[in-house]
Coordinates of C-alpha atoms in Angstrom, one line a residue:
X1 CA -56.6 -32.7 -30.4
X2 CA -53.8 -34.1 -32.7
X3 CA -53.5 -30.5 -34.1
X4 CA -53.1 -29.4 -30.4
X5 CA -50.5 -32.1 -29.8
X6 CA -48.6 -31.2 -32.9
X7 CA -48.2 -27.7 -31.7
X8 CA -47.1 -28.7 -28.3
X9 CA -44.4 -31.0 -29.9
X10 CA -43.4 -28.3 -32.6
X11 CA -42.9 -25.9 -29.6
X12 CA -41.0 -28.3 -27.6
X13 CA -38.6 -28.8 -30.8
X14 CA -38.2 -25.2 -31.3
X15 CA -37.2 -24.5 -27.8
X16 CA -34.9 -27.3 -27.8
X17 CA -33.3 -26.1 -31.3
X18 CA -32.8 -22.6 -29.7
X19 CA -31.1 -23.9 -26.6
X20 CA -28.8 -25.9 -28.5
X21 CA -28.1 -22.9 -30.7
X22 CA -27.4 -20.9 -27.7
X23 CA -25.1 -23.7 -26.2
X24 CA -23.1 -23.7 -29.4
X25 CA -22.8 -20.1 -29.4
X26 CA -21.6 -20.3 -25.8
X27 CA -19.0 -22.9 -26.7
X28 CA -17.7 -21.0 -29.5
X29 CA -17.9 -17.4 -28.0
X30 CA -17.3 -18.0 -24.3
X31 CA -15.3 -21.3 -23.9
X32 CA -13.1 -20.3 -26.7
X33 CA -13.7 -22.8 -29.2
X34 CA -13.4 -22.3 -32.9
X35 CA -13.8 -18.5 -34.1
X36 CA -17.3 -18.0 -35.1
X37 CA -17.1 -17.5 -38.9
X38 CA -18.8 -14.4 -40.4
X39 CA -17.1 -14.4 -43.5
X40 CA -14.2 -16.2 -45.2
X41 CA -11.9 -13.2 -44.1
X42 CA -13.7 -12.2 -40.8
X43 CA -13.9 -13.8 -37.3
X44 CA -14.9 -13.0 -34.0
X45 CA -12.5 -13.5 -31.0
X46 CA -13.0 -13.3 -27.4
X47 CA -10.4 -11.4 -25.4
X48 CA -9.8 -11.5 -21.6
X49 CA -9.7 -7.9 -19.8
X50 CA -7.1 -7.9 -17.0
X51 CA -8.5 -6.8 -13.6
X52 CA -6.7 -5.0 -11.0
X53 CA -5.7 -6.8 -7.8
X54 CA -6.9 -5.0 -4.5
X55 CA -4.5 -2.9 -2.6
X56 CA -3.3 -3.6 0.8
X57 CA -3.1 -0.7 3.3
X58 CA -1.7 -0.2 6.8
X59 CA -4.4 1.0 9.8
X60 CA -3.6 4.7 8.7
X61 CA -4.2 4.1 5.0
X62 CA -0.7 4.1 3.7
X63 CA -0.2 1.8 0.7
X64 CA 1.8 -1.3 1.5
X65 CA 0.8 -3.2 -2.0
X66 CA -1.0 -2.2 -5.2
X67 CA -1.1 -2.7 -8.9
X68 CA 0.6 -0.4 -11.2
X69 CA 0.5 -0.5 -14.9
X70 CA 3.5 -2.0 -16.8
X71 CA 3.7 -2.5 -20.7
X72 CA 4.2 -5.9 -22.1
X73 CA 4.8 -7.3 -25.7
X74 CA 2.1 -9.7 -26.9
X75 CA 2.0 -12.3 -29.7
X76 CA -0.9 -14.0 -31.3
X77 CA -0.7 -17.8 -30.5
X78 CA -0.4 -18.9 -34.1
X79 CA 2.9 -16.9 -34.6
X80 CA 4.3 -18.6 -31.6
X81 CA 3.4 -22.1 -32.5
X82 CA 5.0 -21.9 -35.7
X83 CA 8.1 -20.3 -34.2
X84 CA 8.1 -23.0 -31.6
X85 CA 7.8 -25.8 -34.3
X86 CA 10.5 -24.6 -36.4
X87 CA 12.8 -24.3 -33.2
X88 CA 12.1 -27.5 -31.9
X89 CA 12.5 -29.5 -35.3
X90 CA 16.0 -27.8 -35.4
X91 CA 15.1 -26.1 -38.8
X92 CA 17.1 -23.0 -37.5
X93 CA 20.6 -22.5 -37.4
X94 CA 22.9 -24.0 -34.6
X95 CA 22.7 -21.8 -31.2
X96 CA 26.4 -21.3 -32.0
X97 CA 25.4 -19.6 -35.2
X98 CA 22.8 -17.2 -33.8
X99 CA 25.0 -14.2 -33.5
X100 CA 25.7 -14.6 -37.2
X101 CA 22.2 -13.8 -38.0
X102 CA 22.7 -10.2 -37.7
X103 CA 24.3 -10.2 -41.1
X104 CA 22.8 -13.1 -42.6
X105 CA 19.0 -13.1 -41.6
X106 CA 17.8 -14.6 -44.7
X107 CA 19.1 -17.9 -43.7
X108 CA 17.0 -17.8 -40.6
X109 CA 14.4 -20.5 -41.7
X110 CA 15.0 -21.8 -45.3
X111 CA 13.2 -24.8 -44.8
X112 CA 10.2 -23.2 -43.6
X113 CA 7.9 -20.1 -44.6
X114 CA 10.0 -17.0 -43.9
X115 CA 7.2 -15.1 -42.8
X116 CA 6.4 -17.7 -40.1
X117 CA 9.3 -16.6 -37.9
X118 CA 10.7 -13.2 -39.5
X119 CA 9.0 -11.5 -36.8
X120 CA 11.4 -12.9 -34.3
X121 CA 13.9 -11.0 -36.1
X122 CA 12.3 -7.8 -35.9
X123 CA 11.1 -8.3 -32.2
X124 CA 14.7 -9.3 -31.2
X125 CA 16.2 -6.4 -32.8
X126 CA 13.9 -3.9 -31.2
X127 CA 14.3 -5.3 -27.9
X128 CA 18.3 -5.6 -28.1
X129 CA 18.3 -9.4 -27.3
X130 CA 19.2 -12.6 -29.0
X131 CA 16.9 -14.5 -31.3
X132 CA 17.3 -17.6 -29.1
X133 CA 15.7 -15.5 -26.2
X134 CA 12.6 -14.9 -28.5
X135 CA 12.3 -18.3 -29.5
X136 CA 12.6 -19.7 -25.9
X137 CA 9.9 -17.5 -24.7
X138 CA 7.6 -19.1 -27.5
X139 CA 8.4 -22.5 -26.8
X140 CA 7.8 -22.1 -23.1
X141 CA 4.3 -20.6 -24.1
X142 CA 3.5 -23.2 -26.4
X143 CA 4.2 -25.9 -23.8
X144 CA 2.2 -24.3 -21.2
X145 CA -1.1 -24.0 -23.6
X146 CA -0.8 -27.6 -24.6
X147 CA -0.5 -28.6 -20.6
X148 CA -3.7 -26.2 -20.2
X149 CA -5.3 -28.0 -23.0
X150 CA -4.7 -31.5 -21.8
X151 CA -6.3 -30.5 -18.5
X152 CA -9.3 -28.9 -20.2
X153 CA -9.8 -31.8 -22.7
X154 CA -9.4 -34.4 -19.8
X155 CA -12.0 -32.7 -17.7
X156 CA -14.5 -32.8 -20.7
X157 CA -13.6 -35.9 -22.2
X158 CA -13.4 -34.2 -25.8
X159 CA -11.1 -32.5 -28.0
X160 CA -11.3 -28.6 -27.4
X161 CA -9.8 -25.7 -28.9
X162 CA -8.9 -23.9 -25.6
X163 CA -8.9 -19.9 -25.5
X164 CA -5.4 -19.9 -25.1
X165 CA -4.9 -21.0 -28.5
X166 CA -6.8 -18.1 -29.7
X167 CA -5.7 -15.0 -27.7
X168 CA -2.4 -13.0 -27.6
X169 CA 0.3 -14.2 -25.2
X170 CA 2.9 -12.1 -23.4
X171 CA 6.6 -12.7 -24.2
X172 CA 8.1 -10.1 -22.6
X173 CA 7.1 -7.7 -19.8
X174 CA 8.1 -4.3 -18.3
X175 CA 9.1 -2.9 -21.9
X176 CA 10.6 0.4 -21.4
X177 CA 8.8 3.7 -22.6
X178 CA 11.4 4.2 -25.6
X179 CA 10.8 0.8 -26.6
X180 CA 7.4 1.0 -26.6
X181 CA 7.6 4.3 -28.9
X182 CA 9.6 2.1 -31.4
X183 CA 7.2 -0.7 -31.5
X184 CA 4.3 1.7 -32.0
X185 CA 5.9 3.1 -35.0
X186 CA 6.5 -0.6 -36.4
X187 CA 3.2 -1.9 -35.7
X188 CA 2.1 -1.8 -39.4
X189 CA 5.0 -4.1 -40.1
X190 CA 4.2 -6.3 -37.1
X191 CA 0.8 -7.9 -37.6
X192 CA -0.5 -9.9 -34.8
X193 CA 2.0 -8.3 -32.3
X194 CA 0.9 -5.6 -29.9
X195 CA 1.9 -3.5 -27.0
X196 CA -0.5 -3.5 -24.3
X197 CA -0.7 -2.0 -20.7
X198 CA -0.9 -4.8 -17.8
X199 CA -1.1 -4.7 -14.0
X200 CA 2.1 -5.5 -11.9
X201 CA 2.4 -5.7 -8.4
X202 CA 4.3 -3.1 -6.6
X203 CA 5.3 -2.8 -2.8
X204 CA 6.2 1.0 -2.0
X205 CA 7.9 0.2 1.3
X206 CA 10.5 -2.3 -0.2
X207 CA 11.4 -4.8 2.2
X208 CA 9.4 -3.4 5.1
X209 CA 6.7 -6.0 6.5
X210 CA 7.9 -8.1 3.7
X211 CA 6.6 -11.3 5.7
X212 CA 3.2 -9.7 6.6
X213 CA 2.3 -8.7 3.1
X214 CA 3.6 -11.5 1.2
X215 CA 4.2 -11.9 -2.5
X216 CA 2.4 -13.2 -5.6
X217 CA 3.3 -15.5 -8.5
X218 CA 2.1 -17.6 -11.4
X219 CA 0.5 -20.8 -11.2
X220 CA 2.8 -23.9 -11.2
X221 CA 1.9 -27.1 -12.9
X222 CA 0.7 -28.8 -9.8
X223 CA -1.7 -25.6 -9.3
X224 CA -3.1 -25.7 -12.9
X225 CA -3.8 -29.4 -12.6
X226 CA -5.6 -28.9 -9.0
X227 CA -9.2 -27.9 -9.6
X228 CA -10.1 -27.8 -6.0
X229 CA -7.3 -25.1 -5.6
X230 CA -8.4 -22.8 -8.3
X231 CA -12.0 -23.0 -7.1
X232 CA -11.0 -21.2 -3.8
X233 CA -10.1 -18.2 -5.8
X234 CA -13.9 -17.4 -6.2
X235 CA -14.9 -18.9 -3.0
X236 CA -16.6 -15.5 -2.0
X237 CA -18.3 -14.7 -5.5
X238 CA -21.6 -15.6 -4.0
X239 CA -21.2 -12.7 -1.6
X240 CA -20.7 -10.4 -4.4
X241 CA -23.9 -11.6 -6.3
X242 CA -21.8 -13.7 -8.9
X243 CA -22.6 -17.3 -9.3
X244 CA -19.8 -20.0 -8.8
X245 CA -19.4 -21.3 -12.4
X246 CA -17.1 -23.3 -14.4
X247 CA -16.6 -20.3 -16.7
X248 CA -15.0 -18.2 -14.1
X249 CA -12.5 -21.1 -13.2
X250 CA -11.5 -21.8 -16.5
X251 CA -11.3 -18.1 -17.1
X252 CA -8.6 -18.0 -14.1
X253 CA -6.8 -20.9 -15.5
X254 CA -6.2 -19.5 -18.9
X255 CA -5.5 -15.9 -17.9
X256 CA -2.1 -16.8 -16.4
X257 CA -3.0 -14.6 -13.3
X258 CA -0.8 -14.1 -10.4
X259 CA -2.1 -15.5 -7.1
X260 CA -1.1 -15.2 -3.5
X261 CA 1.8 -17.3 -2.4
X262 CA 2.6 -15.9 1.1
X263 CA 1.4 -13.5 3.8
X264 CA -1.7 -11.3 3.3
X265 CA -1.3 -11.9 -0.3
X266 CA -2.1 -15.6 0.2
X267 CA -4.5 -15.5 3.2
X268 CA -6.8 -13.1 1.4
X269 CA -6.1 -13.9 -2.1
X270 CA -9.6 -14.7 -3.0
X271 CA -10.6 -11.3 -1.7
X272 CA -7.9 -9.4 -3.6
X273 CA -8.3 -10.9 -7.0
X274 CA -10.6 -9.2 -9.1
X275 CA -13.0 -10.8 -11.5
X276 CA -11.7 -10.6 -15.2
X277 CA -13.7 -9.1 -18.0
X278 CA -14.0 -10.1 -21.8
X279 CA -14.3 -8.3 -24.8
X280 CA -16.0 -9.6 -28.3
X281 CA -14.1 -8.5 -31.3
X282 CA -14.5 -8.9 -35.0
X283 CA -10.8 -9.3 -36.4
X284 CA -9.4 -9.6 -39.9
X285 CA -8.2 -13.4 -40.2
X286 CA -5.0 -12.8 -42.1
X287 CA -3.7 -9.8 -39.9
X288 CA -5.8 -10.5 -36.7
X289 CA -6.5 -6.7 -36.7
X290 CA -9.6 -5.6 -34.7
X291 CA -12.3 -4.2 -37.2
X292 CA -15.1 -3.7 -34.7
X293 CA -15.8 -3.9 -30.9
X294 CA -18.9 -6.1 -30.7
X295 CA -19.4 -6.4 -27.0
X296 CA -17.4 -5.6 -23.6
X297 CA -17.9 -6.9 -20.3
X298 CA -15.8 -4.8 -17.8
X299 CA -13.5 -6.2 -15.3
X300 CA -14.3 -5.8 -11.5
X301 CA -11.2 -4.9 -9.5
X302 CA -10.4 -6.9 -6.3
X303 CA -11.3 -5.7 -2.6
X304 CA -8.8 -3.7 -0.6
X305 CA -7.3 -5.0 2.5
X306 CA -6.6 -2.7 5.6
X307 CA -4.3 -4.1 8.4
X308 CA -4.1 -3.2 12.0
X309 CA -0.1 -2.5 11.2
X310 CA 1.1 0.9 12.0
X311 CA 3.8 1.7 9.2
X312 CA 5.5 4.0 11.6
X313 CA 5.6 1.8 14.6
X314 CA 6.4 -1.3 12.0
X315 CA 9.6 0.8 10.8
X316 CA 10.7 1.4 14.5
X317 CA 10.5 -2.3 15.5
X318 CA 12.6 -3.3 12.3
X319 CA 15.2 -0.7 13.1
X320 CA 15.3 -1.8 16.6
X321 CA 15.9 -5.6 16.1
X322 CA 18.4 -4.5 13.4
X323 CA 20.1 -7.4 11.7
X324 CA 19.6 -9.9 14.6
X325 CA 17.7 -12.8 13.8
X326 CA 14.4 -13.1 15.6
X327 CA 11.1 -11.4 16.1
X328 CA 9.4 -8.2 17.5
X329 CA 5.8 -7.8 18.0
X330 CA 3.9 -5.0 19.3
X331 CA 0.0 -5.5 20.2
X332 CA -2.7 -3.8 21.6
X333 CA -3.6 -5.9 24.9
X334 CA -7.5 -4.5 24.8
X335 CA -8.4 -5.8 21.3
X336 CA -5.6 -8.0 20.1
X337 CA -4.8 -5.8 17.1
X338 CA -1.0 -6.3 15.8
X339 CA 0.5 -3.0 15.7
X340 CA 3.9 -4.1 14.4
X341 CA 5.4 -7.7 13.8
X342 CA 8.8 -8.1 12.7
X343 CA 10.9 -10.9 11.2
X344 CA 14.5 -10.9 10.5
X345 CA 16.4 -11.7 8.2
X346 CA 13.8 -10.2 5.4
X347 CA 13.7 -9.6 1.8
X348 CA 12.7 -7.1 -0.6
X349 CA 9.4 -7.8 -2.3
X350 CA 10.0 -5.8 -5.3
X351 CA 13.3 -7.7 -6.3
X352 CA 12.3 -11.2 -5.1
X353 CA 12.2 -12.5 -8.9
X354 CA 15.8 -11.6 -9.1
X355 CA 16.9 -12.4 -5.6
X356 CA 14.8 -15.6 -5.0
X357 CA 17.3 -18.4 -6.0
X358 CA 19.8 -16.8 -3.5
X359 CA 17.4 -16.0 -0.6
X360 CA 16.4 -20.1 -1.0
X361 CA 20.0 -21.0 -0.2
X362 CA 20.6 -18.6 2.8
X363 CA 20.9 -20.9 5.8
X364 CA 19.2 -17.9 7.9
X365 CA 15.8 -18.8 6.2
X366 CA 14.8 -15.5 5.1
X367 CA 11.4 -16.7 4.0
X368 CA 10.5 -18.1 7.6
X369 CA 8.0 -15.5 9.2
X370 CA 9.5 -16.1 12.6
X371 CA 6.8 -14.4 14.8
X372 CA 4.3 -17.0 13.7
X373 CA 6.5 -19.9 12.4
X374 CA 9.6 -20.1 14.6
X375 CA 8.6 -22.6 17.3
X376 CA 10.9 -22.3 20.4
X377 CA 11.0 -22.9 24.2
X378 CA 9.5 -19.8 26.1
X379 CA 12.1 -20.4 28.9
X380 CA 11.4 -18.3 32.1
X381 CA 8.8 -16.4 30.7
X382 CA 6.5 -19.2 31.2
X383 CA 7.1 -18.8 34.9
X384 CA 4.2 -16.4 34.7
X385 CA 1.6 -19.3 33.9
X386 CA 3.3 -21.6 36.6
X387 CA 2.9 -19.1 39.1
X388 CA -0.8 -18.4 38.3
X389 CA -1.7 -22.1 37.9
X390 CA -0.2 -23.0 41.3
X391 CA -2.0 -20.0 43.0
X392 CA -5.2 -20.6 41.3
X393 CA -5.1 -24.3 42.1
X394 CA -4.6 -23.5 45.8
X395 CA -1.0 -25.5 45.4
X396 CA 0.8 -22.3 46.9
X397 CA -0.1 -19.0 48.4
X398 CA 1.7 -15.6 49.3
X399 CA 2.8 -17.3 52.4
X400 CA 4.5 -20.2 50.5
X401 CA 8.5 -20.1 50.8
X402 CA 10.9 -22.6 49.3
X403 CA 14.7 -22.5 49.8
X404 CA 17.1 -22.1 47.0
X405 CA 20.5 -23.2 47.4
X406 CA 21.6 -23.2 44.0
X407 CA 20.4 -26.7 42.9
X408 CA 18.0 -29.3 43.5
X409 CA 18.2 -32.9 43.6
X410 CA 15.3 -35.1 42.3
X411 CA 15.8 -38.6 42.1
X412 CA 19.1 -39.1 40.6
X413 CA 19.0 -35.9 38.4
X414 CA 20.2 -32.4 39.8
X415 CA 18.6 -29.5 38.5
X416 CA 20.2 -26.1 38.9
X417 CA 19.3 -22.4 39.3
X418 CA 20.4 -19.6 37.2
X419 CA 22.3 -18.2 40.4
X420 CA 25.1 -20.5 41.3
X421 CA 24.9 -20.3 45.0
X422 CA 21.3 -19.8 45.3
X423 CA 18.7 -17.3 46.2
X424 CA 17.9 -18.2 49.7
X425 CA 14.4 -18.3 51.3
X426 CA 11.9 -16.8 48.5
X427 CA 8.1 -16.2 48.2
X428 CA 6.3 -16.5 44.6
X429 CA 6.8 -12.6 44.2
X430 CA 10.4 -12.7 44.7
X431 CA 10.6 -16.0 42.7
X432 CA 9.2 -14.0 39.5
X433 CA 11.3 -10.9 40.2
X434 CA 14.5 -12.9 40.3
X435 CA 13.4 -15.7 38.0
X436 CA 14.5 -18.4 40.8
X437 CA 14.4 -21.8 39.0
X438 CA 14.4 -23.6 42.3
X439 CA 11.2 -22.0 43.5
X440 CA 9.2 -23.4 40.3
X441 CA 11.0 -26.7 40.5
X442 CA 9.4 -27.0 44.1
X443 CA 6.2 -25.6 42.8
X444 CA 6.1 -28.3 39.9
X445 CA 6.2 -31.1 42.3
X446 CA 3.2 -30.0 44.0
X447 CA 1.3 -28.8 41.0
X448 CA 1.8 -31.9 38.6
X449 CA 2.0 -32.0 35.0
X450 CA -1.8 -32.3 34.2
X451 CA -2.7 -28.8 35.6
X452 CA 0.4 -27.1 34.2
X453 CA -1.1 -28.1 30.8
X454 CA -4.5 -27.1 31.8
X455 CA -3.3 -23.6 32.5
X456 CA -1.0 -23.5 29.5
X457 CA -4.0 -24.3 27.2
X458 CA -6.1 -21.6 28.7
X459 CA -3.5 -19.2 27.9
X460 CA -3.4 -20.3 24.4
X461 CA 0.0 -21.7 24.5
X462 CA 0.8 -24.6 22.0
X463 CA -2.1 -23.7 19.8
X464 CA -2.6 -21.6 16.9
X465 CA -3.7 -18.1 17.1
X466 CA -5.2 -17.5 13.7
X467 CA -4.0 -14.5 13.5
X468 CA -4.6 -14.3 9.7
X469 CA -0.9 -14.8 8.8
X470 CA -0.1 -17.6 6.2
X471 CA 1.5 -20.8 7.6
X472 CA 1.3 -20.2 11.1
X473 CA 2.5 -22.9 13.3
X474 CA 1.0 -24.5 16.5
X475 CA 3.9 -25.5 18.5
X476 CA 3.7 -28.2 21.4
X477 CA 2.7 -28.4 24.8
X478 CA 3.2 -32.1 25.7
X479 CA 1.6 -34.1 28.4
X480 CA 3.9 -34.8 31.1
X481 CA 5.1 -38.4 31.8
X482 CA 7.2 -37.9 34.7
X483 CA 8.1 -35.5 37.5
X484 CA 11.4 -34.6 35.7
X485 CA 9.4 -33.5 32.6
X486 CA 7.1 -31.5 34.7
X487 CA 9.9 -29.8 36.4
X488 CA 11.5 -28.8 33.0
X489 CA 8.3 -27.7 31.8
X490 CA 7.5 -25.4 34.7
X491 CA 10.4 -23.0 33.7
X492 CA 9.5 -23.2 30.0
X493 CA 12.2 -26.0 28.9
X494 CA 12.1 -29.3 27.5
X495 CA 9.7 -30.4 24.9
X496 CA 7.5 -27.4 25.1
X497 CA 7.6 -25.3 21.9
X498 CA 5.6 -21.9 21.3
X499 CA 5.5 -19.2 18.7
X500 CA 6.3 -15.5 19.7
X501 CA 2.6 -14.6 18.4
X502 CA 1.3 -17.1 21.1
X503 CA 3.3 -15.4 23.8
X504 CA 2.2 -12.0 23.0
X505 CA -1.5 -13.4 23.5
X506 CA -0.2 -14.7 26.9
X507 CA 1.3 -11.5 28.0
X508 CA -1.7 -9.5 26.5
X509 CA -4.2 -11.5 28.9
X510 CA -2.0 -10.6 31.8
X511 CA -1.8 -7.0 30.8
X512 CA -5.8 -6.6 30.5
X513 CA -6.5 -8.4 33.7
X514 CA -7.3 -11.9 32.4
X515 CA -9.3 -11.3 29.1
X516 CA -8.4 -13.8 26.5
X517 CA -6.8 -11.9 23.7
X518 CA -6.8 -13.0 19.8
X519 CA -4.1 -11.6 18.0
X520 CA -5.3 -10.6 14.7
X521 CA -4.0 -8.5 11.7
X522 CA -7.1 -7.7 9.5
X523 CA -8.9 -4.6 10.4
X524 CA -11.3 -4.1 7.3
X525 CA -12.0 -5.0 3.7
X526 CA -13.5 -2.7 1.3
X527 CA -14.6 -2.8 -2.3
X528 CA -13.3 -1.0 -5.0
X529 CA -15.9 1.9 -4.6
X530 CA -14.9 2.2 -0.9
X531 CA -17.8 0.2 0.6
X532 CA -17.0 -1.6 3.8
X533 CA -17.4 -5.2 3.3
X534 CA -16.0 -6.7 6.5
X535 CA -15.0 -4.5 9.6
X536 CA -13.3 -6.6 12.6
X537 CA -14.0 -4.9 15.7
X538 CA -12.7 -7.4 18.2
X539 CA -14.0 -7.4 21.9
X540 CA -12.9 -9.0 24.6
X541 CA -15.5 -11.9 25.3
X542 CA -13.7 -14.6 26.8
X543 CA -12.5 -14.5 30.7
X544 CA -9.8 -16.5 32.3
X545 CA -11.1 -16.4 35.7
X546 CA -8.2 -15.6 37.8
X547 CA -8.9 -14.1 41.3
X548 CA -8.1 -10.2 41.5
X549 CA -5.7 -10.9 44.5
X550 CA -3.6 -13.3 42.3
X551 CA -3.7 -11.3 39.2
X552 CA -2.6 -8.3 41.3
X553 CA 0.4 -10.3 42.7
X554 CA 1.5 -11.4 39.3
X555 CA 1.5 -8.0 37.7
X556 CA 3.2 -6.3 40.7
X557 CA 6.0 -9.5 40.5
X558 CA 6.6 -8.3 36.7
X559 CA 6.8 -4.8 37.7
X560 CA 9.4 -5.4 40.0
X561 CA 11.3 -7.4 37.4
X562 CA 12.1 -4.4 35.8
X563 CA 12.6 -2.0 38.8
X564 CA 14.5 -4.4 40.8
X565 CA 14.9 -7.7 39.5
X566 CA 16.4 -9.5 36.3
X567 CA 15.9 -6.6 33.9
X568 CA 16.8 -3.8 36.4
X569 CA 19.8 -2.8 34.4
X570 CA 17.7 -2.4 31.0
X571 CA 16.8 1.3 32.3
X572 CA 13.3 0.5 31.4
X573 CA 11.9 1.6 35.0
X574 CA 11.1 5.2 33.9
X575 CA 9.0 3.9 30.9
X576 CA 6.7 2.1 33.3
X577 CA 7.3 -1.2 31.9
X578 CA 6.4 -4.6 33.4
X579 CA 7.6 -7.7 32.0
X580 CA 9.6 -11.0 32.2
X581 CA 13.0 -11.9 30.8
X582 CA 13.9 -15.3 29.7
X583 CA 16.7 -17.4 28.5
X584 CA 16.3 -20.8 26.8
X585 CA 19.1 -23.3 25.8
X586 CA 19.9 -24.6 22.3
X587 CA 21.5 -27.5 21.0
X588 CA 24.6 -25.4 20.9
X589 CA 26.3 -24.9 24.2
X590 CA 27.4 -21.2 23.3
X591 CA 24.0 -20.0 22.1
X592 CA 20.6 -19.3 23.6
X593 CA 17.3 -17.7 22.8
X594 CA 16.9 -14.4 24.5
X595 CA 13.4 -13.3 25.4
X596 CA 11.9 -10.1 26.9
X597 CA 8.1 -9.9 27.0
X598 CA 5.9 -7.3 28.8
X599 CA 3.7 -4.3 28.8
X600 CA 3.5 -0.4 29.3
X601 CA 2.4 1.6 30.7
X602 CA 2.2 -0.5 34.0
X603 CA -1.2 0.8 35.4
X604 CA -3.0 1.3 32.1
X605 CA -1.5 -0.9 29.6
X606 CA -1.3 0.6 25.7
X607 CA 1.0 -1.9 24.3
X608 CA 2.4 -5.3 25.1
X609 CA 5.5 -6.6 23.2
X610 CA 7.5 -9.7 22.6
X611 CA 11.1 -9.5 21.5
X612 CA 13.0 -12.6 21.0
X613 CA 16.5 -13.3 19.4
X614 CA 17.4 -16.4 18.3
X615 CA 20.6 -18.1 18.7
X616 CA 22.4 -15.6 20.4
X617 CA 25.4 -15.7 23.0
X618 CA 23.7 -13.3 25.5
X619 CA 20.8 -13.9 28.0
X620 CA 17.2 -12.4 27.9
X621 CA 17.8 -8.9 29.5
X622 CA 21.2 -8.5 28.2
X623 CA 20.3 -9.0 24.7
X624 CA 16.6 -8.3 24.1
X625 CA 16.5 -5.5 26.8
X626 CA 18.4 -2.9 24.7
X627 CA 16.0 -3.6 21.8
X628 CA 12.9 -3.0 24.1
X629 CA 14.2 0.0 25.4
X630 CA 15.0 1.6 21.6
X631 CA 11.5 0.4 20.5
X632 CA 9.8 2.0 23.1
X633 CA 11.5 5.3 23.3
X634 CA 11.0 5.8 19.6
X635 CA 7.4 4.8 19.8
X636 CA 6.6 7.3 22.5
X637 CA 4.4 6.2 25.4

């Protein structure tokens, strides 16, 4: 019995010993602790393998964003650390003497070992740059490694030699072909320095759809320290059959990976980011040259994102808007697919790093994605909702008429119409057609603010659409506290603020006969093998119950706006457009926001559209009308 117990105890101890050995191996090999020693001259190191970020395509498969290979110069951390140490201790000559180093390079580091920094001279010479550029790069990398080391040690509550201390670091990217050839010829004289191929983000369309696509960038200091943020990168690993582990999270920190900062690059960052691989190599300690490949776990490319955008129509819409500050949206009213979504000013994604400082100071705010971030009063476009609310709540009907004399006094305040001497006696259809303010003021008095807000909410105004575009704003539809406020709200003025994408959802619901439409930009997601992971087939399932009679009345009124109403001079009658113009006041007396929303063809809508030009001197039909005509003529209905 005692012998049996001894065997059991021995077995337990053996298992524990094996587990401890495995744990030590894991710490050394995987977590990037000290090199595993196999002799006094040989070591085993772990090298991360870059993965390709997934591509972004339009609905027809045209590439909007992809990874392309570029050459970068990498240097082992030991060399960078030594160079940084010499530089920061001011052992090197003064900055004013750096240019003299070309003829006096032996004075480069007399108080230190020359071989620790002589690589700087060779690299600077091959790249045709100054010594200080190389030293500054080394200092910057060493500081970043120290920050990462502090974060990891703080989390683990012990001293750790992090992976960043054992792997090469990139000091220069986009090395030209001719320089690559020169470096390859000199590699035997540059131990610990290599030319490596690395993926970089490329946007074939330049500045087209820049706000939609978005851009990528490196982690900032706050992001490095924000553990929860990094975990979100891998929030879909479980779907891929991978476990969420500390290993992958730490690997993401160490690889200095680019992450999505805006647009689709940000919204679907965890999908686009691949899973990096790793390679275990046997290296010679003094030269750090690879003698043998021991094991390699290949990287897994990121998923591909397909958008609902049509690049042809997107290009037409951008040209139609031109250099006017504002937004254009073209959408399918039957499923909410965004066909084009334009914001101006824009920026070129491929030159963003060089242009960023200038763009950031531009008062026109080129980084603002106006279709989802500009919150504006909708103006007379909101009269559509006021009319439907009053008709459906039985506050008015087709026989209701109000007299317009050009103004209406309520209490001590006089509210004016857009026509100085008035429109005369009007019903609701004529009020929409000619955009008579007085009719809607009178309607607001019998409708009330509560019912007005109820119907605005039903159409999604003042609420985010969750279209899939980053940083979307919700706007605001306030509770009316007085009759004066309700009157202002009835014509889309006052404290009501909406985004163009919300107005697109509103007009789509009118175009399709009352089905609540969810604007969206994602079509599907596939893995790198082409397998479909997500396929967004939206169906209209939520009906806003509006009587057929009232819906037909509003739709025919919108058609009359174009044929004989406020938009009759836009020449859109032959394009079978139905729509509503709008002009909203701004803080500046001579500037307005000019709106035009609608759909076409009238009988069987294929597209709905929203055009808004911000801070312009003209009015809705006058400014936005020509843009709509140019847009629809070139699209082809």
